[in-house]
CSV table of N, CA and C in Angstrom, one decimal:
chain,number,residue,atom,x,y,z
A,1433,MET,N,-3.6,48.1,59.4
A,1433,MET,CA,-4.2,48.0,58.1
A,1433,MET,C,-5.7,48.0,58.2
A,1434,SER,N,-6.3,48.6,57.4
A,1434,SER,CA,-7.8,48.6,57.5
A,1434,SER,C,-8.3,47.7,56.4
A,1435,ALA,N,-9.5,47.1,56.8
A,1435,ALA,CA,-10.1,46.1,55.8
A,1435,ALA,C,-10.9,46.9,54.8
A,1436,ALA,N,-10.8,46.5,53.6
A,1436,ALA,CA,-11.5,47.2,52.5
A,1436,ALA,C,-12.9,46.7,52.5
A,1437,PRO,N,-13.9,47.6,52.2
A,1437,PRO,CA,-15.3,47.2,52.2
A,1437,PRO,C,-15.5,46.2,51.1
A,1438,ALA,N,-16.5,45.3,51.4
A,1438,ALA,CA,-16.8,44.3,50.4
A,1438,ALA,C,-17.5,44.9,49.2
A,1439,ARG,N,-17.2,44.5,48.0
A,1439,ARG,CA,-17.8,45.0,46.8
A,1439,ARG,C,-18.9,44.2,46.4
A,1440,HIS,N,-19.9,44.8,45.9
A,1440,HIS,CA,-21.1,44.1,45.3
A,1440,HIS,C,-20.8,43.8,43.9
A,1441,PRO,N,-21.5,42.8,43.3
A,1441,PRO,CA,-21.3,42.5,41.9
A,1441,PRO,C,-21.7,43.7,41.0
A,1442,ARG,N,-22.7,44.4,41.4
A,1442,ARG,CA,-23.0,45.6,40.7
A,1442,ARG,C,-23.0,46.8,41.7
A,1443,PRO,N,-22.5,47.9,41.3
A,1443,PRO,CA,-22.4,49.0,42.3
A,1443,PRO,C,-23.8,49.5,42.7
A,1444,ILE,N,-23.9,49.9,44.0
A,1444,ILE,CA,-25.2,50.4,44.5
A,1444,ILE,C,-25.1,51.9,44.3
A,1445,PRO,N,-26.2,52.5,43.7
A,1445,PRO,CA,-26.2,53.9,43.5
A,1445,PRO,C,-26.1,54.7,44.9
A,1446,PRO,N,-25.6,55.8,45.0
A,1446,PRO,CA,-25.4,56.6,46.3
A,1446,PRO,C,-26.8,56.8,46.9
A,1447,ALA,N,-27.8,57.1,46.2
A,1447,ALA,CA,-29.1,57.4,46.8
A,1447,ALA,C,-29.7,56.1,47.5
A,1448,ALA,N,-29.4,54.9,46.9
A,1448,ALA,CA,-29.9,53.7,47.6
A,1448,ALA,C,-29.1,53.4,48.8
A,1449,ARG,N,-27.8,53.8,48.9
A,1449,ARG,CA,-27.0,53.6,50.0
A,1449,ARG,C,-27.5,54.4,51.2
A,1450,ALA,N,-28.0,55.5,51.0
A,1450,ALA,CA,-28.5,56.4,52.0
A,1450,ALA,C,-29.7,55.8,52.6
A,1451,ARG,N,-30.6,55.1,51.9
A,1451,ARG,CA,-31.8,54.6,52.4
A,1451,ARG,C,-31.6,53.3,53.2
A,1452,GLN,N,-30.5,52.6,53.0
A,1452,GLN,CA,-30.3,51.3,53.7
A,1452,GLN,C,-29.9,51.6,55.1
A,1453,PRO,N,-30.5,50.8,56.0
A,1453,PRO,CA,-30.1,51.0,57.4
A,1453,PRO,C,-28.8,50.2,57.7
A,1454,LEU,N,-28.1,50.6,58.6
A,1454,LEU,CA,-26.9,50.0,59.0
A,1454,LEU,C,-27.2,48.7,59.8
A,1455,ARG,N,-26.5,47.7,59.5
A,1455,ARG,CA,-26.7,46.4,60.2
A,1455,ARG,C,-25.9,46.3,61.4
A,1456,SER,N,-26.4,45.7,62.4
A,1456,SER,CA,-25.6,45.6,63.6
A,1456,SER,C,-24.9,44.3,63.5
A,1457,THR,N,-23.9,44.1,64.3
A,1457,THR,CA,-23.1,42.9,64.4
A,1457,THR,C,-23.8,41.8,65.2
A,1458,GLN,N,-24.8,42.2,66.0
A,1458,GLN,CA,-25.6,41.2,66.8
A,1458,GLN,C,-26.7,40.5,65.9
A,1459,PRO,N,-26.9,39.3,66.1
A,1459,PRO,CA,-27.9,38.6,65.3
A,1459,PRO,C,-29.3,39.1,65.7
A,1460,GLN,N,-30.1,39.3,64.7
A,1460,GLN,CA,-31.5,39.7,64.9
A,1460,GLN,C,-32.4,38.5,64.7
A,1461,ARG,N,-33.4,38.5,65.5
A,1461,ARG,CA,-34.4,37.4,65.4
A,1461,ARG,C,-35.5,37.9,64.6
A,1462,SER,N,-35.9,37.1,63.6
A,1462,SER,CA,-37.0,37.5,62.8
A,1462,SER,C,-37.9,36.3,62.6
A,1463,SER,N,-39.1,36.5,62.1
A,1463,SER,CA,-40.0,35.4,61.9
A,1463,SER,C,-39.6,34.6,60.6
A,1464,GLN,N,-38.9,35.3,59.6
A,1464,GLN,CA,-38.5,34.6,58.4
A,1464,GLN,C,-37.1,34.2,58.5
A,1465,PRO,N,-36.8,33.0,58.1
A,1465,PRO,CA,-35.3,32.5,58.1
A,1465,PRO,C,-34.5,33.3,57.1
A,1466,LEU,N,-33.3,33.5,57.4
A,1466,LEU,CA,-32.4,34.2,56.5
A,1466,LEU,C,-32.0,33.3,55.3
A,1467,ARG,N,-32.0,33.9,54.1
A,1467,ARG,CA,-31.5,33.1,53.0
A,1467,ARG,C,-30.0,33.2,52.9
A,1468,SER,N,-29.5,32.0,52.7
A,1468,SER,CA,-28.0,32.0,52.5
A,1468,SER,C,-27.7,32.0,51.0
A,1469,THR,N,-26.6,32.7,50.7
A,1469,THR,CA,-26.1,32.8,49.3
A,1469,THR,C,-25.4,31.5,48.9
A,1470,GLN,N,-25.0,30.7,49.9
A,1470,GLN,CA,-24.3,29.5,49.6
A,1470,GLN,C,-25.3,28.3,49.5
A,1471,PRO,N,-25.0,27.3,48.6
A,1471,PRO,CA,-26.0,26.2,48.4
A,1471,PRO,C,-26.0,25.4,49.7
A,1472,GLN,N,-27.2,24.8,50.0
A,1472,GLN,CA,-27.3,24.0,51.2
A,1472,GLN,C,-26.7,22.6,50.9
A,1473,ARG,N,-26.1,22.1,52.0
A,1473,ARG,CA,-25.5,20.8,51.9
A,1473,ARG,C,-26.6,19.7,51.9
A,1474,ARG,N,-26.4,18.7,51.1
A,1474,ARG,CA,-27.3,17.6,51.2
A,1474,ARG,C,-26.9,16.7,52.3
A,1475,PRO,N,-27.9,16.0,52.9
A,1475,PRO,CA,-27.5,15.1,54.0
A,1475,PRO,C,-26.8,13.9,53.4
A,1476,GLY,N,-25.6,13.7,53.9
A,1476,GLY,CA,-24.8,12.6,53.4
A,1476,GLY,C,-24.7,11.4,54.3
A,1477,PRO,N,-23.9,10.5,54.0
A,1477,PRO,CA,-23.8,9.3,54.9
A,1477,PRO,C,-23.1,9.7,56.2
A,1478,THR,N,-23.2,8.9,57.1
A,1478,THR,CA,-22.6,9.1,58.4
A,1478,THR,C,-21.1,9.1,58.3
A,1479,PRO,N,-20.4,9.8,59.2
A,1479,PRO,CA,-19.0,9.9,59.0
A,1479,PRO,C,-18.3,8.6,59.2
A,1480,GLY,N,-18.8,7.6,59.9
A,1480,GLY,CA,-18.2,6.3,60.1
A,1480,GLY,C,-18.2,5.4,58.8
A,1481,ARG,N,-19.2,5.6,58.0
A,1481,ARG,CA,-19.4,4.8,56.8
A,1481,ARG,C,-18.7,5.5,55.6
A,1482,ARG,N,-18.2,4.7,54.7
A,1482,ARG,CA,-17.5,5.2,53.5
A,1482,ARG,C,-18.1,4.5,52.2
A,1483,ASP,N,-19.4,4.3,52.2
A,1483,ASP,CA,-20.0,3.7,51.0
A,1483,ASP,C,-19.9,4.6,49.8
A,1484,HIS,N,-19.9,5.9,50.0
A,1484,HIS,CA,-19.9,6.8,48.9
A,1484,HIS,C,-18.5,6.9,48.2
A,1485,LEU,N,-17.5,6.4,48.9
A,1485,LEU,CA,-16.2,6.5,48.3
A,1485,LEU,C,-15.9,5.3,47.4
A,1486,ARG,N,-15.2,5.5,46.3
A,1486,ARG,CA,-14.9,4.5,45.3
A,1486,ARG,C,-13.6,4.9,44.6
A,1487,ALA,N,-12.9,3.9,44.1
A,1487,ALA,CA,-11.6,4.1,43.4
A,1487,ALA,C,-11.9,4.7,42.0
A,1488,VAL,N,-11.2,5.6,41.6
A,1488,VAL,CA,-11.4,6.3,40.3
A,1488,VAL,C,-10.1,6.1,39.5
A,1489,ALA,N,-10.3,5.7,38.2
A,1489,ALA,CA,-9.1,5.5,37.4
A,1489,ALA,C,-8.6,6.8,37.0
A,1490,ALA,N,-7.3,6.8,36.8
A,1490,ALA,CA,-6.6,8.0,36.4
A,1490,ALA,C,-7.0,8.4,35.0
A,1491,PRO,N,-7.1,9.7,34.7
A,1491,PRO,CA,-7.6,10.1,33.4
A,1491,PRO,C,-6.5,9.7,32.3
A,1492,GLU,N,-7.0,9.2,31.2
A,1492,GLU,CA,-6.2,8.8,30.1
A,1492,GLU,C,-5.4,10.0,29.5
A,1493,GLN,N,-4.2,9.7,29.1
A,1493,GLN,CA,-3.4,10.8,28.5
A,1493,GLN,C,-4.0,11.0,27.1
A,1494,ALA,N,-4.0,12.3,26.7
A,1494,ALA,CA,-4.4,12.6,25.4
A,1494,ALA,C,-3.4,12.0,24.4
A,1495,ARG,N,-3.9,11.2,23.4
A,1495,ARG,CA,-3.1,10.6,22.4
A,1495,ARG,C,-2.9,11.5,21.2
A,1496,SER,N,-1.7,11.5,20.7
A,1496,SER,CA,-1.4,12.4,19.6
A,1496,SER,C,-1.8,11.6,18.3
A,1497,LEU,N,-2.2,12.4,17.3
A,1497,LEU,CA,-2.6,11.8,16.0
A,1497,LEU,C,-1.4,11.7,15.0
A,1498,VAL,N,-0.2,12.3,15.5
A,1498,VAL,CA,0.9,12.3,14.6
A,1498,VAL,C,1.4,10.9,14.2
A,1499,PRO,N,1.5,9.9,15.2
A,1499,PRO,CA,2.0,8.6,14.7
A,1499,PRO,C,1.0,7.9,13.8
A,1500,PHE,N,-0.3,8.1,14.0
A,1500,PHE,CA,-1.3,7.6,13.1
A,1500,PHE,C,-1.2,8.2,11.7
A,1501,ALA,N,-1.0,9.5,11.6
A,1501,ALA,CA,-0.8,10.2,10.3
A,1501,ALA,C,0.5,9.7,9.6
A,1502,TRP,N,1.6,9.5,10.4
A,1502,TRP,CA,2.8,9.0,9.8
A,1502,TRP,C,2.6,7.6,9.2
A,1503,MET,N,1.9,6.8,10.0
A,1503,MET,CA,1.6,5.4,9.6
A,1503,MET,C,0.8,5.4,8.3
A,1504,CYS,N,-0.2,6.2,8.2
A,1504,CYS,CA,-1.0,6.3,7.0
A,1504,CYS,C,-0.2,6.8,5.8
A,1505,ALA,N,0.6,7.8,6.1
A,1505,ALA,CA,1.5,8.3,5.0
A,1505,ALA,C,2.5,7.3,4.5
A,1506,LEU,N,3.1,6.5,5.4
A,1506,LEU,CA,4.0,5.5,5.0
A,1506,LEU,C,3.3,4.4,4.2
A,1507,ILE,N,2.1,4.0,4.6
A,1507,ILE,CA,1.4,3.0,3.9
A,1507,ILE,C,1.1,3.5,2.5
A,1508,ILE,N,0.6,4.7,2.4
A,1508,ILE,CA,0.3,5.2,1.0
A,1508,ILE,C,1.6,5.3,0.2
A,1509,ILE,N,2.7,5.8,0.7
A,1509,ILE,CA,3.9,5.9,0.0
A,1509,ILE,C,4.4,4.5,-0.4
A,1510,GLY,N,4.3,3.5,0.5
A,1510,GLY,CA,4.7,2.1,0.2
A,1510,GLY,C,3.9,1.6,-0.9
A,1511,ALA,N,2.6,1.8,-0.9
A,1511,ALA,CA,1.7,1.3,-1.9
A,1511,ALA,C,2.0,1.9,-3.3
A,1512,LEU,N,2.2,3.2,-3.3
A,1512,LEU,CA,2.6,3.9,-4.6
A,1512,LEU,C,3.9,3.4,-5.1
A,1513,THR,N,4.9,3.2,-4.2
A,1513,THR,CA,6.2,2.7,-4.6
A,1513,THR,C,6.1,1.3,-5.2
A,1514,SER,N,5.3,0.5,-4.6
A,1514,SER,CA,5.2,-0.9,-5.1
A,1514,SER,C,4.5,-0.9,-6.5
A,1515,VAL,N,3.4,0.0,-6.6
A,1515,VAL,CA,2.8,0.1,-7.9
A,1515,VAL,C,3.7,0.6,-9.0
A,1516,LEU,N,4.6,1.6,-8.6
A,1516,LEU,CA,5.6,2.1,-9.6
A,1516,LEU,C,6.6,1.0,-10.0
A,1517,PHE,N,7.0,0.2,-9.0
A,1517,PHE,CA,8.0,-0.9,-9.3
A,1517,PHE,C,7.4,-1.9,-10.2
A,1518,ILE,N,6.2,-2.3,-9.9
A,1518,ILE,CA,5.5,-3.3,-10.7
A,1518,ILE,C,5.3,-2.8,-12.1
A,1519,ASN,N,4.9,-1.6,-12.2
A,1519,ASN,CA,4.6,-1.0,-13.6
A,1519,ASN,C,5.9,-0.9,-14.4
A,1520,THR,N,7.0,-0.5,-13.7
A,1520,THR,CA,8.3,-0.4,-14.4
A,1520,THR,C,8.8,-1.8,-14.8
A,1521,SER,N,8.7,-2.8,-14.0
A,1521,SER,CA,9.1,-4.1,-14.3
A,1521,SER,C,8.3,-4.7,-15.5
A,1522,MET,N,7.0,-4.4,-15.4
A,1522,MET,CA,6.1,-4.9,-16.5
A,1522,MET,C,6.5,-4.2,-17.9
A,1523,ALA,N,6.8,-2.9,-17.8
A,1523,ALA,CA,7.2,-2.2,-19.0
A,1523,ALA,C,8.5,-2.8,-19.6
A,1524,SER,N,9.5,-3.0,-18.7
A,1524,SER,CA,10.7,-3.6,-19.2
A,1524,SER,C,10.5,-5.0,-19.7
A,1525,GLY,N,9.6,-5.8,-19.1
A,1525,GLY,CA,9.3,-7.1,-19.6
A,1525,GLY,C,8.6,-7.0,-21.0
A,1526,ALA,N,7.8,-6.0,-21.2
A,1526,ALA,CA,7.1,-5.8,-22.4
A,1526,ALA,C,8.1,-5.5,-23.5
A,1527,TYR,N,9.2,-4.7,-23.2
A,1527,TYR,CA,10.2,-4.4,-24.2
A,1527,TYR,C,11.0,-5.7,-24.6
A,1528,GLU,N,11.3,-6.5,-23.5
A,1528,GLU,CA,12.0,-7.7,-23.8
A,1528,GLU,C,11.2,-8.7,-24.6
A,1529,ARG,N,9.9,-8.7,-24.4
A,1529,ARG,CA,9.0,-9.6,-25.1
A,1529,ARG,C,8.9,-9.1,-26.6
A,1530,ARG,N,8.9,-7.8,-26.8
A,1530,ARG,CA,8.9,-7.3,-28.2
A,1530,ARG,C,10.2,-7.7,-28.9
A,1531,ASP,N,11.3,-7.5,-28.2
A,1531,ASP,CA,12.6,-7.9,-28.8
A,1531,ASP,C,12.7,-9.4,-29.2
A,1532,LEU,N,12.1,-10.2,-28.3
A,1532,LEU,CA,12.1,-11.6,-28.5
A,1532,LEU,C,11.2,-12.0,-29.7
A,1533,LYS,N,10.1,-11.3,-29.8
A,1533,LYS,CA,9.2,-11.6,-31.0
A,1533,LYS,C,9.9,-11.2,-32.3
A,1534,ILE,N,10.6,-10.1,-32.3
A,1534,ILE,CA,11.4,-9.7,-33.5
A,1534,ILE,C,12.5,-10.7,-33.8
A,1535,GLU,N,13.2,-11.2,-32.8
A,1535,GLU,CA,14.2,-12.2,-33.0
A,1535,GLU,C,13.6,-13.5,-33.5
A,1536,ILE,N,12.5,-13.9,-33.0
A,1536,ILE,CA,11.8,-15.1,-33.5
A,1536,ILE,C,11.4,-15.0,-35.0
A,1537,ALA,N,10.9,-13.8,-35.3
A,1537,ALA,CA,10.5,-13.6,-36.7
A,1537,ALA,C,11.7,-13.7,-37.6
A,1538,ASP,N,12.9,-13.1,-37.2
A,1538,ASP,CA,14.1,-13.2,-38.0
A,1538,ASP,C,14.5,-14.7,-38.2
A,1539,LEU,N,14.5,-15.4,-37.1
A,1539,LEU,CA,14.9,-16.8,-37.1
A,1539,LEU,C,13.9,-17.6,-38.1
A,1540,HIS,N,12.7,-17.3,-38.1
A,1540,HIS,CA,11.7,-18.0,-39.0
A,1540,HIS,C,12.1,-17.7,-40.4
A,1541,GLU,N,12.5,-16.4,-40.7
A,1541,GLU,CA,12.9,-16.1,-42.1
A,1541,GLU,C,14.1,-16.8,-42.5
A,1542,GLN,N,15.1,-16.9,-41.6
A,1542,GLN,CA,16.4,-17.6,-41.9
A,1542,GLN,C,16.1,-19.1,-42.1
A,1543,ARG,N,15.2,-19.7,-41.3
A,1543,ARG,CA,14.9,-21.1,-41.5
A,1543,ARG,C,14.2,-21.3,-42.9
A,1544,ALA,N,13.3,-20.4,-43.2
A,1544,ALA,CA,12.6,-20.6,-44.5
A,1544,ALA,C,13.6,-20.5,-45.6
A,1545,ALA,N,14.6,-19.6,-45.5
A,1545,ALA,CA,15.6,-19.4,-46.6
A,1545,ALA,C,16.5,-20.7,-46.6
A,1546,LEU,N,16.8,-21.2,-45.5
A,1546,LEU,CA,17.7,-22.4,-45.5
A,1546,LEU,C,16.9,-23.6,-46.1
A,1547,VAL,N,15.6,-23.8,-45.8
A,1547,VAL,CA,14.8,-24.9,-46.3
A,1547,VAL,C,14.7,-24.7,-47.8
A,1548,THR,N,14.6,-23.5,-48.3
A,1548,THR,CA,14.5,-23.3,-49.8
A,1548,THR,C,15.8,-23.7,-50.4
A,1549,THR,N,16.9,-23.3,-49.8
A,1549,THR,CA,18.3,-23.6,-50.4
A,1549,THR,C,18.5,-25.1,-50.4
A,1550,LEU,N,18.1,-25.8,-49.3
A,1550,LEU,CA,18.3,-27.2,-49.2
A,1550,LEU,C,17.4,-28.0,-50.3
A,1551,GLU,N,16.2,-27.5,-50.5
A,1551,GLU,CA,15.4,-28.2,-51.5
A,1551,GLU,C,16.0,-28.0,-52.9
A,1552,GLU,N,16.5,-26.8,-53.1
A,1552,GLU,CA,17.1,-26.5,-54.5
A,1552,GLU,C,18.3,-27.4,-54.7
A,1553,LYS,N,19.2,-27.5,-53.7
A,1553,LYS,CA,20.4,-28.3,-53.9
A,1553,LYS,C,20.2,-29.8,-53.8
A,1554,SER,N,19.1,-30.3,-53.3
A,1554,SER,CA,18.8,-31.7,-53.3
A,1554,SER,C,18.0,-32.2,-54.4
A,1555,SER,N,17.7,-31.3,-55.4
A,1555,SER,CA,16.9,-31.8,-56.5
A,1555,SER,C,17.8,-32.6,-57.4
A,1556,PRO,N,17.3,-33.6,-58.2
A,1556,PRO,CA,18.1,-34.5,-59.0
A,1556,PRO,C,18.9,-33.8,-60.0
A,1557,ASP,N,18.4,-32.7,-60.6
A,1557,ASP,CA,19.1,-32.0,-61.7
A,1557,ASP,C,20.3,-31.3,-61.1
A,1558,GLN,N,20.1,-30.7,-59.9
A,1558,GLN,CA,21.3,-30.0,-59.2
A,1558,GLN,C,22.3,-31.0,-58.8
A,1559,LEU,N,21.9,-32.1,-58.3
A,1559,LEU,CA,22.9,-33.1,-57.8
A,1559,LEU,C,23.7,-33.7,-59.0
A,1560,GLY,N,23.1,-33.9,-60.2
A,1560,GLY,CA,23.8,-34.3,-61.4
A,1560,GLY,C,24.8,-33.3,-61.8
A,1561,ALA,N,24.4,-32.0,-61.8
A,1561,ALA,CA,25.3,-30.9,-62.3
A,1561,ALA,C,26.5,-30.8,-61.3
A,1562,ASP,N,26.2,-30.9,-60.0
A,1562,ASP,CA,27.3,-30.8,-59.1
A,1562,ASP,C,28.3,-32.0,-59.2
A,1563,ALA,N,27.8,-33.2,-59.5
A,1563,ALA,CA,28.6,-34.4,-59.7
A,1563,ALA,C,29.5,-34.3,-61.0
A,1564,ARG,N,28.9,-33.7,-62.0
A,1564,ARG,CA,29.7,-33.5,-63.2
A,1564,ARG,C,30.8,-32.5,-63.0
A,1565,LYS,N,30.5,-31.5,-62.2
A,1565,LYS,CA,31.6,-30.5,-61.8
A,1565,LYS,C,32.7,-31.1,-61.1
A,1566,LEU,N,32.4,-32.1,-60.3
A,1566,LEU,CA,33.5,-32.8,-59.6
A,1566,LEU,C,34.2,-33.9,-60.4
A,1567,GLY,N,33.8,-34.1,-61.6
A,1567,GLY,CA,34.4,-35.1,-62.5
A,1567,GLY,C,33.8,-36.4,-62.4
A,1568,MET,N,32.7,-36.6,-61.9
A,1568,MET,CA,32.1,-37.9,-61.8
A,1568,MET,C,31.3,-38.2,-63.2
A,1569,GLN,N,31.2,-39.5,-63.4
A,1569,GLN,CA,30.5,-39.9,-64.7
A,1569,GLN,C,29.4,-40.8,-64.3
A,1570,PRO,N,28.4,-40.8,-65.1
A,1570,PRO,CA,27.2,-41.7,-64.8
A,1570,PRO,C,27.7,-43.2,-64.9
A,1571,ALA,N,27.1,-44.0,-64.0
A,1571,ALA,CA,27.5,-45.4,-64.0
A,1571,ALA,C,26.7,-46.2,-65.1
A,1572,ASP,N,27.4,-47.3,-65.7
A,1572,ASP,CA,26.8,-48.1,-66.7
A,1572,ASP,C,26.0,-49.2,-66.0
A,1573,ARG,N,26.5,-49.7,-64.9
A,1573,ARG,CA,25.7,-50.7,-64.2
A,1573,ARG,C,25.5,-50.3,-62.8
A,1574,PHE,N,24.5,-50.8,-62.2
A,1574,PHE,CA,24.2,-50.6,-60.8
A,1574,PHE,C,24.6,-51.8,-60.0
A,1575,GLY,N,25.1,-51.5,-58.8
A,1575,GLY,CA,25.5,-52.5,-57.9
A,1575,GLY,C,25.3,-52.1,-56.4
A,1576,PHE,N,25.3,-53.2,-55.6
A,1576,PHE,CA,25.1,-53.0,-54.2
A,1576,PHE,C,26.2,-53.6,-53.4
A,1577,ILE,N,26.6,-53.1,-52.3
A,1577,ILE,CA,27.7,-53.6,-51.5
A,1577,ILE,C,27.0,-54.2,-50.2
A,1578,SER,N,27.4,-55.4,-49.9
A,1578,SER,CA,27.0,-56.0,-48.7
A,1578,SER,C,28.1,-55.8,-47.7
A,1579,LEU,N,27.8,-55.1,-46.7
A,1579,LEU,CA,28.8,-54.8,-45.6
A,1579,LEU,C,29.1,-56.0,-44.7
A,1580,ALA,N,28.1,-56.8,-44.5
A,1580,ALA,CA,28.2,-58.0,-43.6
A,1580,ALA,C,29.1,-59.0,-44.3
A,1581,ASP,N,29.0,-59.2,-45.6
A,1581,ASP,CA,29.8,-60.2,-46.3
A,1581,ASP,C,31.0,-59.5,-47.1
A,1582,THR,N,31.0,-58.3,-47.1
A,1582,THR,CA,32.0,-57.5,-47.9
A,1582,THR,C,32.0,-58.0,-49.3
A,1583,VAL,N,30.9,-58.1,-49.9
A,1583,VAL,CA,30.8,-58.5,-51.3
A,1583,VAL,C,30.0,-57.5,-52.1
A,1584,VAL,N,30.4,-57.3,-53.4
A,1584,VAL,CA,29.7,-56.4,-54.3
A,1584,VAL,C,28.7,-57.2,-55.0
A,1585,ILE,N,27.4,-56.8,-55.0
A,1585,ILE,CA,26.4,-57.6,-55.7
A,1585,ILE,C,26.0,-56.7,-56.8
A,1586,GLU,N,26.1,-57.2,-58.0
A,1586,GLU,CA,25.8,-56.5,-59.2
A,1586,GLU,C,24.4,-56.9,-59.6
A,1587,SER,N,23.5,-55.9,-59.9
A,1587,SER,CA,22.2,-56.2,-60.3
A,1587,SER,C,22.0,-56.2,-61.8
A,1588,GLY,N,22.8,-55.6,-62.4
A,1588,GLY,CA,22.7,-55.6,-63.8
A,1588,GLY,C,23.1,-54.3,-64.4
A,1589,SER,N,22.8,-54.1,-65.7
A,1589,SER,CA,23.2,-52.9,-66.4
A,1589,SER,C,22.0,-51.9,-66.5
A,1590,LYS,N,22.3,-50.8,-66.9
A,1590,LYS,CA,21.3,-49.8,-66.9
A,1590,LYS,C,20.5,-49.8,-68.2
């Protein structure tokens, strides 16, 4: 197998190739030092010392944003659900309150009607008319009964 010639980063035109002298494999001595294409090494610590070595932490694993996004979404959904629940319970409470107010108003009307009926029936004229309907007659004399002595005390006539 033959070795392929080394390629330059940019091709050399054929005319320039003809002008270049062939290099020999033996080193040539010149007054100027040869420039190396590789960077020069810096003088480092001696091989026996290891001051330049230190422990390095392992790189952190890249964290995904998906759990954070799910957590934020769950918090928002939970907040909206609780607001909806509170609003619904307050609305149902408002309907119950309205119904109770209507019931209280009806009870006040019934009470007022009953008080009016009681006042009408307890008037002296109405009591006398009801007594006559039952067959009672007006008393000629007034008297009192003593329950402790079981005696009728008559005070006199009318």
